[in-house]
Each structure stands twice: as structure tokens, then as C-alpha cells.
Amino acid sequence: MIQHRIKEREPQYMDMKEIIAEAARKLILEKKVKKLTVKDIVEGCGLTRQTFYRNFKDKYDLINWYFDKLV
């Protein structure tokens, strides 16, 4: 049971949207949202732009998804 919970938190078990959102969250702490680019986000999580756009329309769609998840 405990091992199952740990695996859920490991990156390979995370949802792709969560991986992208976590990278964006870390980058937002470093730079303003206006300056943040999709390129920055995908480089931060090691994914492709295609993967980003398969999950989100743009960076604002990502931010909205993240805040909806928090609430």
C-alpha cells in the first residue's frame, strides 16, 4: 500500500499535464508569466512542443488548468 502511494508521485507515474505544470510552476518562480515561453516550459521538463500542445492550447491554458486543479 505505501509503495503504491510512492510510485504515484514518481515522474513516470505522473500525468503528462502534471509534469508540464510542475515545470511551469518552477519557472514562474524564476521569471514573470509574460516572459515565460512554451519553449522554456518544455525544456524545463524535457518534453517536446508537440507534447505540450497535445495537452494545452497555450501557456494560459496551462495556467488555468493548474489553478483549477488547485481549487
PDB file of C-alpha atoms in Angstrom:
ATOM      1  CA  MET A   1       0.000   0.000   0.000  1.00  0.00           C
ATOM      2  CA  ILE A   2       2.709   2.523   0.958  1.00  0.00           C
ATOM      3  CA  GLN A   3       4.825   1.518  -2.023  1.00  0.00           C
ATOM      4  CA  HIS A   4       1.838   2.154  -4.306  1.00  0.00           C
ATOM      5  CA  ARG A   5       1.487   5.719  -2.971  1.00  0.00           C
ATOM      6  CA  ILE A   6       5.177   6.437  -3.517  1.00  0.00           C
ATOM      7  CA  LYS A   7       5.026   5.209  -7.116  1.00  0.00           C
ATOM      8  CA  GLU A   8       2.143   7.575  -7.843  1.00  0.00           C
ATOM      9  CA  ARG A   9       4.398  10.538  -7.018  1.00  0.00           C
ATOM     10  CA  GLU A  10       7.327   9.393  -9.184  1.00  0.00           C
ATOM     11  CA  PRO A  11       7.585  11.182 -12.563  1.00  0.00           C
ATOM     12  CA  GLN A  12       6.952   8.091 -14.677  1.00  0.00           C
ATOM     13  CA  TYR A  13       3.594   7.667 -12.923  1.00  0.00           C
ATOM     14  CA  MET A  14       2.536  11.304 -13.122  1.00  0.00           C
ATOM     15  CA  ASP A  15       0.018  12.558 -15.643  1.00  0.00           C
ATOM     16  CA  MET A  16       1.656  14.400 -18.545  1.00  0.00           C
ATOM     17  CA  LYS A  17      -0.274  17.569 -17.683  1.00  0.00           C
ATOM     18  CA  GLU A  18       1.075  17.409 -14.134  1.00  0.00           C
ATOM     19  CA  ILE A  19       4.654  17.049 -15.389  1.00  0.00           C
ATOM     20  CA  ILE A  20       4.267  20.081 -17.647  1.00  0.00           C
ATOM     21  CA  ALA A  21       2.528  22.097 -14.922  1.00  0.00           C
ATOM     22  CA  GLU A  22       5.256  21.311 -12.395  1.00  0.00           C
ATOM     23  CA  ALA A  23       7.950  22.541 -14.794  1.00  0.00           C
ATOM     24  CA  ALA A  24       5.959  25.724 -15.452  1.00  0.00           C
ATOM     25  CA  ARG A  25       5.409  26.287 -11.725  1.00  0.00           C
ATOM     26  CA  LYS A  26       9.149  26.136 -11.069  1.00  0.00           C
ATOM     27  CA  LEU A  27       9.883  28.509 -13.944  1.00  0.00           C
ATOM     28  CA  ILE A  28       7.236  31.010 -12.844  1.00  0.00           C
ATOM     29  CA  LEU A  29       9.128  31.341  -9.568  1.00  0.00           C
ATOM     30  CA  GLU A  30      12.168  32.458 -11.580  1.00  0.00           C
ATOM     31  CA  LYS A  31      10.561  34.706 -14.199  1.00  0.00           C
ATOM     32  CA  LYS A  32       7.305  36.519 -14.841  1.00  0.00           C
ATOM     33  CA  VAL A  33       4.446  34.787 -16.655  1.00  0.00           C
ATOM     34  CA  LYS A  34       4.672  37.282 -19.530  1.00  0.00           C
ATOM     35  CA  LYS A  35       8.313  36.309 -20.092  1.00  0.00           C
ATOM     36  CA  LEU A  36       7.654  32.565 -19.806  1.00  0.00           C
ATOM     37  CA  THR A  37       7.557  30.731 -23.136  1.00  0.00           C
ATOM     38  CA  VAL A  38       6.381  27.292 -24.179  1.00  0.00           C
ATOM     39  CA  LYS A  39       9.983  26.608 -25.177  1.00  0.00           C
ATOM     40  CA  ASP A  40      11.108  27.348 -21.602  1.00  0.00           C
ATOM     41  CA  ILE A  41       8.461  25.007 -20.219  1.00  0.00           C
ATOM     42  CA  VAL A  42       9.233  22.050 -22.494  1.00  0.00           C
ATOM     43  CA  GLU A  43      12.966  22.435 -21.925  1.00  0.00           C
ATOM     44  CA  GLY A  44      12.284  22.504 -18.189  1.00  0.00           C
ATOM     45  CA  CYS A  45      10.525  19.153 -18.235  1.00  0.00           C
ATOM     46  CA  GLY A  46      12.407  17.503 -21.113  1.00  0.00           C
ATOM     47  CA  LEU A  47       9.383  17.088 -23.379  1.00  0.00           C
ATOM     48  CA  THR A  48       8.632  18.228 -26.911  1.00  0.00           C
ATOM     49  CA  ARG A  49       6.494  21.165 -28.005  1.00  0.00           C
ATOM     50  CA  GLN A  50       4.162  18.649 -29.639  1.00  0.00           C
ATOM     51  CA  THR A  51       3.577  17.006 -26.271  1.00  0.00           C
ATOM     52  CA  PHE A  52       2.841  20.389 -24.732  1.00  0.00           C
ATOM     53  CA  TYR A  53       0.346  21.319 -27.452  1.00  0.00           C
ATOM     54  CA  ARG A  54      -1.271  17.881 -27.274  1.00  0.00           C
ATOM     55  CA  ASN A  55      -2.194  18.712 -23.678  1.00  0.00           C
ATOM     56  CA  PHE A  56      -2.661  22.516 -23.684  1.00  0.00           C
ATOM     57  CA  LYS A  57      -3.620  25.234 -26.181  1.00  0.00           C
ATOM     58  CA  ASP A  58      -1.043  27.697 -24.844  1.00  0.00           C
ATOM     59  CA  LYS A  59       0.660  28.767 -21.625  1.00  0.00           C
ATOM     60  CA  TYR A  60      -2.502  30.473 -20.396  1.00  0.00           C
ATOM     61  CA  ASP A  61      -4.494  27.266 -20.862  1.00  0.00           C
ATOM     62  CA  LEU A  62      -1.843  25.516 -18.755  1.00  0.00           C
ATOM     63  CA  ILE A  63      -2.055  28.171 -16.029  1.00  0.00           C
ATOM     64  CA  ASN A  64      -5.870  27.947 -15.959  1.00  0.00           C
ATOM     65  CA  TRP A  65      -5.713  24.143 -15.748  1.00  0.00           C
ATOM     66  CA  TYR A  66      -3.221  24.353 -12.874  1.00  0.00           C
ATOM     67  CA  PHE A  67      -5.310  26.791 -10.855  1.00  0.00           C
ATOM     68  CA  ASP A  68      -8.495  24.786 -11.479  1.00  0.00           C
ATOM     69  CA  LYS A  69      -6.674  21.732 -10.135  1.00  0.00           C
ATOM     70  CA  LEU A  70      -5.610  23.645  -7.008  1.00  0.00           C
ATOM     71  CA  VAL A  71      -9.161  24.723  -6.262  1.00  0.00           C
TER      72      VAL A  71
END
